[in-house]
């Protein structure tokens, strides 16, 4: 996750009006007292999901995910070699990174940031997934810095990932 492209806005959902009262209530029940960075970020992720109308599910590890396209076959497993296109957004909608056109990211499940390691197994080949994650499961206090020293993703930033065109490589 290295190429930095700015200026675009996050893919929007249908908005809060598209979530049922039950879905909104389910998310609001997960809000925490804002006494720590983790609690503040979890609340920000919940608010973002509600405002965008995302029908996310909560994972016990502390991130939220929405399977956008089911895909086929069986879910990915640790050690699977996968390719995918991706976009990374701050919660304000700023696009901060994405895969280069025609050059999907190639990775092994279990060897990326924790949010991806935990979320990709919810997806299947040919599918796509949205992941809302606190910074502690992404780039944490270090952020993501290019080899030239440019900040790609700021420190302590909760993020939205849209991971598409997931494909399992046979090796």
XYZ file of C-alpha atoms in Angstrom:
171
model
C 0.000 0.000 0.000
C 2.249 2.713 -1.166
C 1.073 4.878 -4.067
C -0.423 8.131 -2.812
C -3.273 9.785 -4.678
C -5.248 12.626 -3.083
C -8.382 14.571 -3.745
C -11.033 11.938 -4.420
C -13.870 11.212 -2.057
C -14.787 7.949 -0.395
C -17.355 5.801 -2.147
C -20.541 6.708 -0.404
C -23.244 4.381 0.737
C -26.882 5.250 0.403
C -26.722 7.329 3.600
C -28.138 6.871 7.066
C -31.680 6.804 5.681
C -30.927 3.465 4.025
C -30.102 1.770 7.333
C -33.032 0.395 9.254
C -33.646 1.662 12.773
C -32.564 -1.769 14.000
C -29.259 -1.573 12.091
C -28.554 1.931 13.415
C -29.453 0.873 16.957
C -27.163 -2.174 16.697
C -24.244 0.069 15.769
C -25.031 2.743 18.342
C -24.992 0.085 21.086
C -21.304 -0.469 20.271
C -20.331 3.110 21.076
C -18.007 3.575 24.039
C -17.412 6.340 26.550
C -14.890 8.566 24.740
C -12.116 8.291 27.321
C -9.378 6.682 25.201
C -8.070 6.962 21.646
C -9.482 3.496 20.906
C -12.932 4.504 22.162
C -12.881 7.770 20.205
C -11.861 5.940 17.027
C -14.475 3.204 17.483
C -17.153 5.861 17.919
C -15.892 7.713 14.828
C -16.043 4.489 12.792
C -19.602 3.821 13.977
C -20.687 7.380 13.158
C -19.051 7.103 9.724
C -20.824 3.809 8.989
C -24.187 5.251 10.024
C -23.688 8.528 8.126
C -22.690 6.683 4.964
C -25.427 4.053 5.311
C -22.936 1.193 5.394
C -24.418 -2.111 6.564
C -21.322 -3.151 8.483
C -20.767 -5.991 10.902
C -18.506 -5.666 13.925
C -15.581 -8.019 14.448
C -14.486 -8.780 18.022
C -11.009 -7.442 17.183
C -12.453 -3.930 16.884
C -12.945 -3.315 13.165
C -16.100 -3.210 11.052
C -16.606 -4.827 7.672
C -19.166 -5.014 4.912
C -19.024 -7.654 2.189
C -19.853 -5.641 -0.938
C -19.775 -8.539 -3.389
C -19.997 -12.127 -2.165
C -17.612 -13.607 -4.707
C -17.428 -17.347 -5.288
C -16.178 -20.574 -3.791
C -14.889 -20.555 -0.237
C -13.526 -17.785 1.946
C -9.832 -16.950 1.905
C -7.607 -18.641 4.468
C -4.335 -17.646 6.152
C -1.344 -18.246 3.855
C -3.458 -17.884 0.661
C -1.718 -15.794 -1.983
C -4.128 -13.135 -3.208
C -4.267 -10.152 -5.547
C -6.630 -7.224 -5.076
C -7.263 -3.633 -6.021
C -7.700 -1.299 -3.077
C -8.471 2.245 -2.044
C -7.732 3.775 1.363
C -9.682 6.738 2.740
C -9.609 8.877 5.830
C -13.061 9.085 7.412
C -13.512 12.601 5.982
C -13.580 11.038 2.507
C -10.035 11.917 1.451
C -8.479 9.248 -0.760
C -4.964 8.695 0.609
C -3.758 5.607 -1.247
C -4.855 3.147 -3.924
C -3.498 0.390 -6.090
C -2.144 1.458 -9.449
C -4.345 0.845 -12.487
C -3.671 -2.598 -13.898
C -1.304 -3.489 -11.039
C -3.217 -5.102 -8.190
C -1.521 -5.623 -4.859
C -0.180 -9.151 -4.407
C -0.016 -10.414 -0.825
C -0.183 -13.419 1.444
C -3.088 -13.462 3.897
C -1.588 -13.071 7.356
C 1.361 -10.873 6.348
C -0.231 -7.427 6.089
C -1.676 -4.966 8.558
C -3.840 -6.670 11.170
C -7.116 -5.259 9.814
C -6.492 -6.919 6.450
C -5.252 -10.172 7.999
C -8.500 -10.402 9.969
C -10.916 -9.050 7.338
C -9.818 -10.809 4.136
C -11.054 -14.216 5.397
C -14.599 -12.749 5.350
C -14.222 -12.366 1.571
C -14.114 -14.803 -1.344
C -12.406 -14.852 -4.742
C -14.092 -12.445 -7.123
C -15.616 -10.517 -4.240
C -15.054 -7.190 -2.553
C -15.141 -5.937 1.022
C -15.185 -2.632 2.891
C -13.162 -2.442 6.123
C -13.428 0.346 8.698
C -10.538 0.081 11.121
C -9.056 1.908 14.063
C -5.430 2.947 13.700
C -4.222 0.260 16.117
C -5.171 -2.408 13.522
C -3.677 -0.430 10.638
C -0.629 1.841 10.790
C -0.857 2.931 14.431
C 1.414 5.562 15.906
C 3.925 5.287 13.057
C 1.540 5.927 10.186
C 2.732 4.876 6.726
C 5.775 6.671 5.340
C 7.270 6.222 1.868
C 10.935 5.257 1.440
C 11.579 8.944 0.605
C 10.125 9.989 3.951
C 6.790 11.310 2.639
C 3.795 10.639 4.874
C 1.271 8.526 2.991
C -1.058 7.781 5.911
C -0.871 9.875 9.044
C -0.292 8.454 12.502
C -3.261 7.395 14.624
C -5.789 7.677 11.771
C -8.830 5.408 11.567
C -9.273 4.277 7.972
C -11.739 2.970 5.428
C -10.429 0.370 2.984
C -12.340 -0.756 -0.088
C -10.757 -3.985 -1.332
C -11.995 -5.179 -4.745
C -11.312 -7.766 -7.419
C -9.952 -10.250 -4.899
C -8.389 -13.223 -6.659
C -6.768 -16.366 -5.300
C -3.479 -17.269 -6.970
C -2.605 -20.910 -7.440
C 1.049 -21.478 -6.569
